[in-house]
XYZ file of C-alpha atoms in Angstrom:
559
model
C -25.702 22.994 -15.844
C -23.526 23.154 -19.241
C -21.337 19.617 -19.515
C -17.833 20.418 -21.692
C -16.876 18.343 -24.380
C -15.393 15.424 -24.457
C -12.031 16.826 -24.954
C -10.551 19.727 -27.357
C -9.985 19.109 -30.794
C -5.942 19.167 -30.905
C -5.068 16.959 -33.856
C -3.431 18.083 -37.611
C -6.213 17.385 -39.325
C -4.850 15.328 -41.810
C -3.302 11.238 -41.519
C -2.380 9.352 -43.838
C -2.655 5.219 -42.645
C 0.490 2.949 -42.774
C -1.836 0.432 -44.277
C 1.263 -2.377 -43.203
C -0.599 -5.364 -43.363
C -3.781 -4.708 -44.884
C -5.772 -8.376 -45.744
C -9.514 -8.877 -46.855
C -10.728 -8.829 -43.474
C -9.147 -5.345 -42.864
C -8.150 -3.563 -46.108
C -6.826 -0.425 -44.349
C -4.520 -2.699 -42.188
C -1.832 -0.325 -39.930
C -3.829 2.891 -38.777
C -0.241 4.530 -37.548
C 0.306 7.716 -38.883
C 4.035 8.036 -41.652
C 6.551 9.176 -40.257
C 7.910 12.222 -41.531
C 9.493 12.085 -44.962
C 8.528 8.376 -44.986
C 5.848 6.160 -45.752
C 5.006 3.744 -42.984
C 4.725 4.154 -39.520
C 7.235 3.907 -36.992
C 6.047 0.696 -36.650
C 6.808 -0.674 -39.847
C 9.595 1.683 -40.758
C 12.816 -0.238 -42.106
C 15.523 -0.450 -39.413
C 17.635 2.311 -41.103
C 14.903 4.511 -41.440
C 13.682 4.075 -38.275
C 17.425 4.214 -36.620
C 17.833 7.666 -38.873
C 14.392 9.312 -37.380
C 15.055 8.496 -34.162
C 18.476 9.621 -34.404
C 17.127 13.151 -35.622
C 14.843 13.782 -32.366
C 15.571 15.995 -29.840
C 15.042 16.729 -26.449
C 11.348 19.199 -26.447
C 11.154 17.782 -30.098
C 7.159 17.564 -31.557
C 5.605 14.379 -32.766
C 3.024 12.620 -34.283
C 2.528 8.860 -33.720
C -1.162 8.759 -34.120
C -2.378 5.100 -34.619
C 0.870 3.641 -34.397
C 1.172 0.129 -32.626
C 4.265 0.462 -29.860
C 5.700 -2.186 -28.500
C 7.765 -1.990 -24.963
C 11.343 -2.274 -27.272
C 10.133 0.586 -29.686
C 8.579 3.151 -27.071
C 12.191 2.724 -25.044
C 13.824 3.367 -28.261
C 11.841 6.744 -28.730
C 11.956 8.069 -24.800
C 15.791 7.405 -25.348
C 15.662 9.334 -27.980
C 13.890 12.473 -26.179
C 16.395 11.950 -22.905
C 17.333 15.044 -22.043
C 20.927 15.098 -20.376
C 20.480 17.429 -17.753
C 17.299 15.644 -16.333
C 17.865 12.121 -17.836
C 14.593 11.817 -18.024
C 12.358 12.122 -21.324
C 11.157 15.858 -22.647
C 8.280 15.835 -25.309
C 7.213 18.687 -26.773
C 3.615 18.135 -28.075
C 3.208 14.801 -28.401
C 0.215 12.916 -30.207
C -0.226 9.733 -29.608
C -4.413 9.030 -30.523
C -5.909 5.276 -31.507
C -1.846 3.621 -30.880
C -1.908 0.585 -29.396
C 1.070 0.289 -26.624
C 1.765 -3.688 -25.850
C 3.539 -4.449 -23.547
C 4.470 -2.245 -20.292
C 4.746 1.647 -20.935
C 6.289 3.657 -19.018
C 6.604 7.203 -19.464
C 7.632 7.810 -16.124
C 9.485 11.301 -15.041
C 8.826 12.366 -18.468
C 7.739 15.854 -19.327
C 5.455 17.581 -21.930
C 6.504 20.979 -22.867
C 3.159 21.213 -25.224
C -0.168 19.160 -25.052
C 0.248 15.289 -24.364
C -2.510 14.008 -26.430
C -3.710 10.054 -25.904
C -6.982 10.340 -26.741
C -8.420 6.604 -27.335
C -5.020 4.816 -26.863
C -5.312 1.055 -25.685
C -2.353 0.586 -23.141
C -2.611 -3.984 -23.028
C -0.580 -4.049 -20.063
C 0.455 -1.553 -16.640
C 1.057 2.253 -18.046
C 3.348 3.978 -15.833
C 2.772 8.736 -15.506
C 4.724 8.822 -12.178
C 5.966 11.957 -11.708
C 4.986 12.733 -15.571
C 4.654 17.209 -15.638
C 2.018 17.963 -17.977
C 2.262 21.484 -19.134
C 0.012 21.843 -21.801
C -3.535 19.908 -22.230
C -3.463 16.176 -21.523
C -5.356 14.537 -23.482
C -6.920 11.033 -22.103
C -10.494 10.707 -23.383
C -11.859 7.621 -24.267
C -8.507 5.394 -23.082
C -8.312 1.703 -22.797
C -6.033 0.694 -19.574
C -5.923 -3.134 -19.618
C -3.977 -2.805 -16.513
C -3.017 -0.616 -13.321
C -2.941 2.914 -14.204
C -0.211 4.614 -12.612
C -0.187 8.689 -12.534
C 1.667 8.776 -8.747
C 3.182 12.375 -8.693
C 1.998 13.687 -11.747
C 1.355 17.018 -12.334
C -1.159 18.472 -14.635
C -1.012 22.125 -15.266
C -3.284 22.392 -18.036
C -6.226 20.202 -18.233
C -6.957 17.170 -17.820
C -8.802 14.939 -20.064
C -9.880 10.682 -18.475
C -13.129 12.074 -20.528
C -14.742 8.171 -20.626
C -11.364 6.212 -19.730
C -11.821 2.755 -19.350
C -8.973 1.548 -15.791
C -9.568 -2.015 -15.872
C -6.962 -2.373 -13.213
C -5.948 0.082 -9.890
C -5.371 4.024 -11.017
C -3.270 5.119 -9.326
C -3.181 9.319 -8.275
C -2.130 9.510 -5.569
C -0.056 12.717 -4.409
C -1.470 13.958 -8.296
C -1.517 17.203 -8.298
C -3.886 19.458 -11.113
C -3.278 23.484 -11.456
C -6.342 23.316 -13.668
C -9.241 20.480 -14.048
C -9.271 16.909 -14.124
C -12.389 15.628 -16.419
C -13.345 11.636 -15.633
C -16.395 12.514 -16.868
C -18.392 9.160 -17.804
C -14.538 7.215 -17.173
C -15.039 3.295 -16.225
C -12.732 2.237 -12.864
C -13.753 -0.851 -12.293
C -11.885 -2.299 -9.693
C -9.827 0.940 -8.575
C -8.876 0.828 -4.765
C -8.499 4.246 -4.634
C -7.903 7.478 -6.337
C -5.305 10.098 -4.826
C -4.878 11.441 -2.821
C -4.855 14.441 -5.452
C -5.083 18.094 -5.940
C -6.178 20.213 -7.652
C -6.587 23.981 -8.082
C -9.327 23.914 -10.425
C -12.469 21.290 -10.756
C -12.765 17.482 -10.788
C -15.012 16.759 -13.134
C -16.360 12.508 -12.201
C -20.048 12.910 -13.778
C -20.959 9.763 -15.470
C -18.260 8.005 -14.028
C -18.711 4.415 -12.971
C -16.874 2.858 -9.671
C -17.262 -1.142 -10.005
C -15.883 -1.796 -6.655
C -14.941 -0.869 -3.171
C -13.081 2.860 -3.498
C -11.623 5.509 -1.410
C -11.101 8.824 -3.165
C -8.930 11.307 -1.366
C -9.717 14.755 -3.456
C -8.361 18.263 -2.668
C -10.035 20.759 -5.165
C -11.964 23.701 -5.107
C -15.041 21.592 -6.872
C -15.779 18.011 -7.462
C -18.527 17.180 -10.264
C -20.836 13.785 -9.177
C -23.448 13.717 -11.569
C -24.956 10.879 -12.317
C -21.781 8.568 -10.930
C -22.533 5.693 -9.963
C -21.335 3.516 -7.372
C -21.454 -0.344 -7.634
C -19.748 -0.798 -4.501
C -19.002 0.852 -0.999
C -17.296 4.404 -1.651
C -15.965 6.903 0.488
C -15.103 10.243 -0.155
C -12.248 11.701 1.862
C -12.536 15.790 0.775
C -10.583 19.385 1.304
C -11.562 22.331 0.085
C -14.540 21.443 -2.511
C -17.642 22.512 -2.973
C -19.603 19.152 -4.469
C -22.044 18.144 -6.537
C -23.934 14.946 -6.458
C -27.157 14.979 -8.114
C -28.299 12.028 -9.194
C -25.767 9.689 -8.706
C -26.515 6.372 -7.676
C -24.810 3.819 -5.141
C -26.455 0.807 -4.099
C -24.389 0.626 -0.799
C -23.073 2.890 1.894
C -21.245 6.366 0.633
C -19.828 8.056 2.672
C -19.187 12.081 1.873
C -16.781 13.486 5.161
C -14.714 16.644 5.396
C -11.130 15.960 6.407
C -9.569 18.676 8.516
C -5.834 18.112 8.236
C -4.090 17.703 4.583
C -3.959 14.208 3.654
C -0.913 11.759 4.274
C 1.231 9.647 2.245
C 1.844 5.842 3.023
C 5.128 6.870 4.741
C 3.731 9.632 6.281
C 4.996 13.166 4.760
C 2.012 15.330 4.337
C 0.713 16.341 0.603
C 1.566 19.790 -0.158
C -1.959 21.277 -1.155
C -0.296 25.371 -1.786
C -2.254 25.503 -4.908
C -5.750 25.522 -3.063
C -4.192 28.523 -0.639
C -6.541 31.165 -2.224
C -9.418 28.907 -1.556
C -11.000 30.673 1.345
C -11.271 27.763 4.059
C -10.935 23.878 4.237
C -14.398 23.506 4.602
C -16.333 20.774 2.202
C -20.001 22.519 0.734
C -22.301 19.969 -0.388
C -23.928 22.461 -3.907
C -27.033 19.314 -4.661
C -28.487 15.898 -3.120
C -31.587 16.401 -6.004
C -31.823 12.656 -7.832
C -30.901 10.805 -4.958
C -30.976 7.756 -2.809
C -30.238 8.915 0.416
C -30.805 5.482 2.181
C -27.082 4.636 2.229
C -25.609 8.293 2.486
C -23.899 9.381 5.684
C -22.668 13.030 5.618
C -19.986 14.061 8.033
C -18.889 17.301 8.856
C -20.123 19.071 5.733
C -21.490 22.724 5.243
C -25.702 22.520 3.975
C -25.606 25.609 4.018
C -26.387 25.956 0.053
C -27.349 22.249 -0.456
C -30.726 21.685 -2.950
C -32.544 18.501 -1.519
C -35.316 18.272 -2.741
C -36.118 15.458 -5.253
C -33.770 13.521 -3.059
C -35.198 10.132 -2.069
C -35.185 8.342 1.562
C -34.660 11.785 2.962
C -35.214 10.232 5.823
C -32.830 7.412 6.192
C -29.634 10.073 5.269
C -27.175 10.294 8.274
C -25.569 13.828 9.356
C -22.225 13.126 11.583
C -20.195 15.476 12.838
C -20.741 19.644 12.569
C -22.838 19.386 9.864
C -24.114 23.006 9.163
C -26.873 24.366 7.681
C -28.402 27.819 6.744
C -29.645 30.587 8.903
C -32.421 33.107 8.380
C -31.778 36.682 8.344
C -30.642 37.598 11.717
C -31.466 41.946 11.278
C -34.447 43.453 11.840
C -36.311 44.693 8.737
C -39.253 46.739 8.384
C -42.238 45.771 6.553
C -45.683 47.515 5.561
C -44.980 50.391 8.595
C -44.071 47.210 11.457
C -40.825 45.521 12.223
C -40.554 41.940 11.604
C -37.427 39.556 12.899
C -36.766 35.774 12.504
C -36.283 33.675 15.464
C -33.144 32.052 15.368
C -33.108 28.839 13.289
C -30.982 26.846 10.686
C -33.100 26.640 7.165
C -32.713 24.686 3.475
C -31.544 27.100 1.305
C -34.252 26.172 -1.010
C -36.304 28.022 1.928
C -34.215 31.313 1.352
C -34.931 31.054 -2.332
C -38.888 31.012 -2.130
C -38.968 33.988 0.178
C -36.311 35.770 -1.554
C -38.457 35.918 -4.675
C -41.627 36.705 -2.693
C -42.363 40.564 -2.997
C -42.583 41.255 0.208
C -39.318 39.771 0.802
C -37.103 41.528 3.499
C -33.426 41.277 3.726
C -31.420 38.716 4.054
C -32.597 35.858 2.080
C -29.764 34.703 0.088
C -31.123 34.880 -3.887
C -31.837 31.453 -5.937
C -28.420 30.539 -8.853
C -29.929 30.211 -12.037
C -29.350 26.140 -12.414
C -31.506 25.747 -8.747
C -35.538 25.634 -10.073
C -38.289 26.919 -8.287
C -39.843 24.984 -5.248
C -41.811 26.238 -2.564
C -43.774 25.482 0.209
C -45.314 22.472 -1.393
C -42.246 21.013 -1.986
C -40.429 22.009 1.176
C -42.417 20.600 4.079
C -41.833 16.711 3.384
C -37.952 17.781 2.530
C -38.114 19.206 5.839
C -40.431 16.434 7.313
C -37.509 13.405 6.443
C -34.538 15.301 7.615
C -36.449 16.546 10.912
C -37.668 12.328 11.209
C -33.976 11.453 10.307
C -31.870 13.253 13.389
C -34.878 11.965 15.440
C -34.238 8.553 14.456
C -30.518 9.381 15.248
C -31.509 10.361 19.417
C -31.093 13.667 18.379
C -34.574 15.173 18.725
C -33.648 18.784 20.052
C -31.386 19.151 16.220
C -35.051 18.080 14.954
C -36.744 20.772 16.430
C -35.686 23.567 13.745
C -36.489 21.054 11.095
C -39.868 20.429 12.856
C -40.295 24.593 12.736
C -39.217 24.571 9.036
C -41.895 21.824 7.970
C -44.998 23.805 10.082
C -43.597 27.169 9.024
C -43.871 25.442 4.776
C -47.852 24.536 5.758
C -49.069 27.288 7.079
C -47.463 29.469 3.623
C -48.689 26.437 1.973
C -52.119 28.327 0.014
C -52.470 25.292 -2.054
C -52.170 21.630 0.135
C -53.158 23.252 3.690
C -57.099 24.167 3.976
C -57.631 28.022 5.305
C -59.041 26.299 8.546
C -55.964 24.215 9.416
C -53.681 27.349 8.129
C -55.548 29.496 10.865
C -54.695 26.759 13.071
C -51.023 26.827 12.171
C -51.437 30.515 12.411
C -52.823 30.135 16.074
C -50.267 28.443 16.894
C -46.929 30.286 15.239
C -48.382 33.097 16.949
C -48.440 31.429 20.552
C -45.789 29.545 21.169
C -43.553 29.369 17.858
C -45.152 25.950 17.126
C -44.212 24.463 20.931
C -40.867 25.100 20.005
C -40.327 28.980 21.378
C -40.523 29.337 25.077
C -40.308 32.744 25.415
C -42.869 33.664 23.154
C -45.339 31.324 25.159
C -44.493 33.546 28.203
C -44.671 36.425 27.077
C -48.837 35.807 25.846
C -48.801 34.635 29.226
C -47.743 37.179 31.262
C -49.510 39.611 28.569
C -52.959 37.532 29.580
C -52.330 37.147 33.431
C -51.416 41.317 33.216
C -55.365 41.553 31.202
C -56.759 39.372 34.056
C -55.344 41.439 36.707
C -57.039 44.462 35.273
C -60.116 43.234 34.387
C -60.628 41.802 37.959
C -59.829 44.684 39.457
C -61.639 47.212 36.837
C -64.734 44.585 37.078
C -64.553 41.670 39.208
C -63.605 42.208 42.285
C -67.021 42.544 44.360
C -67.445 46.145 46.191
C -67.100 44.360 49.507
C -66.969 40.976 50.571
C -71.066 40.168 51.485
C -72.057 38.904 54.603
C -73.701 35.979 55.707
C -77.313 36.610 57.261
C -78.499 34.419 59.312
C -82.841 34.818 59.417
C -84.847 32.290 62.232
C -88.214 31.879 64.117
C -89.205 31.212 67.353
C -91.903 28.899 67.816
C -94.583 30.613 70.560
C -94.692 27.366 72.195
C -90.790 26.801 72.369
C -89.263 23.980 70.761
C -87.530 23.555 67.915
C -84.919 26.940 66.385
C -85.111 26.649 62.912
C -82.417 29.314 60.988
C -81.615 30.328 57.486
C -78.278 31.707 56.742
C -78.167 33.189 53.233
C -74.781 35.134 52.034
C -75.737 38.402 49.270
C -74.862 38.397 46.270
C -71.389 40.199 45.398
C -71.602 43.752 44.693
C -70.185 45.380 41.358
C -67.825 48.107 41.987
C -67.835 51.841 42.096
C -66.078 54.245 42.626
C -62.046 53.688 43.088
C -61.295 50.631 41.312
C -57.683 50.497 40.917
C -55.925 50.350 44.181
C -53.474 48.002 46.016
C -55.913 46.089 47.543
C -57.954 45.334 44.511
C -54.292 44.595 43.128
C -53.487 42.037 45.716
C -57.352 40.120 45.275
C -57.011 39.909 41.775
C -53.558 39.104 41.492
C -54.287 35.703 43.740
C -57.289 35.333 41.675
C -55.449 35.033 38.608
C -52.023 33.035 40.117
C -54.882 30.538 41.581
C -56.632 30.031 39.063
C -53.709 29.154 36.697
C -51.876 26.855 39.262
C -53.867 25.297 41.527
C -56.992 25.823 40.144
C -59.088 27.456 42.373
C -59.517 31.281 43.585
C -61.989 31.231 46.696
C -62.697 34.819 45.847
C -66.275 36.644 45.721
C -66.504 37.581 42.714
C -69.205 39.326 39.934
C -70.631 37.701 37.863
C -68.092 39.295 35.481
C -65.507 38.125 36.947
C -67.013 34.524 37.245
C -66.486 34.759 33.766
C -63.080 36.687 33.671
C -62.217 33.730 35.864
C -63.064 30.713 33.439
C -61.185 32.212 31.045
C -58.274 32.481 32.642
C -58.426 28.880 33.975
C -58.692 28.217 29.862
C -56.433 30.154 28.483
C -53.341 30.029 31.056
C -52.761 27.156 31.895
C -52.027 26.434 28.223
C -50.245 29.118 27.329
C -48.448 27.784 30.530
C -47.956 24.619 29.133
C -47.031 25.762 26.137
C -44.084 27.413 27.298
C -42.693 23.906 29.201
C -43.747 22.645 26.241
C -40.890 24.518 24.450
C -38.028 24.187 27.084
C -38.626 20.201 26.422
C -38.484 19.912 23.267
C -35.192 22.514 23.240
C -33.251 19.623 26.402
C -34.890 16.481 25.973
C -33.170 13.519 24.491
């Protein structure tokens, strides 16, 4: 994935330094840019020259005060000279404050910047107020140091907002802030921010590489939220709307919750936060696209769509907690033809990476999703432990029926893993899959049971039921002188059937033998030698299939 550069190059090429106050330890002195027509910066102009310059400013004028040290009175004088009588608020054209220093409170509240506002590398020693400010161009706050609170409540950013590598020492307030384009907080440092948002961004919120030093709650409504390699040093909660979230390689050692917010955010006064800029989004669902490289031991996901999430490489995935309606992708629902026979996958939840692997196989059927460019390549050997970990996670939360699909996925990956699974084991898994869907498809086991019972009945009718029930013969000897009589009672061997073997009487006998052998384990019928072996086979196979069907039902309903 490409990373954005740390801000645009929007400042003029030349920068004549003021040089005021130079000393041996700092020969350059003041780095403020010269005021046009003068040889000093705004802070070091003579009073008369400063007054003349400020008097010549009108609302909407472009200004350039890079490197200038602003005191609170000096900034107030500049803002007053740019005040628009129609709104009673300052109005800037393009404004360059790069590397400037603001001592005291810097209050830009309710100002309008019709051009680019460049505050790159600025230092605010006290609170910085940008509440209700409108930035119509690019707002560049990269590498800024906020020495106290930074207030951007109800601000509107029409262009891209750059907070790349910014440092927030105090509270960072972005409540009700609206970003029409992207908001870039990459590599920013929030030392003790308690909350970020509610923030509405029609584009992307970039927090990759940012550091949150204290407990924090983020309320973000955006099309995409990037948190790659973001570090959370305390507990955190992300309340999101509409967002597609990339959390790859994020680092956290304390509980962190990512939850979907079904309704618009609400302010402290009870008013909902307008998120009309996201009206074109399909819905307000939160979609996770990657958890690779994350240690999920303290991660909680609530009501999140995981159908496109990449899990391979996630650590302690078995300790991940899934709450609410977390959804996964499913297998293709339609029947396709392959090698001249129909192929249909039974419905189950599956991972995006299994979709990618199956879609890349030569014999793939339509319906499997092709991998995106940055997904990488994983196969059955990598996916089996992922399925196993997710299964254990759900089982540990007492959701064993919900874990069944992940057990099925684990067994499927083992069955297809030619490198890590022996031929014998794969053969056993193929049989287990074909007979009962790994003990999870009761209909499949019942189908085979019915087929086996029917085959047993037909074989018994044809070869197993004797021609006639053998009659007992009694033979004995009467002694010549009387006395004790001895008889020998014998029974003739069953005779193999001849003639018409398919009739109602033989069917009834065969069915009784089969059902008794499956359920009651005793037939009580006269069978031929072949019939005896048929019954023995029936006693072995059919109870196993019946047990697999019962097991599959239990696995789907037990708690």
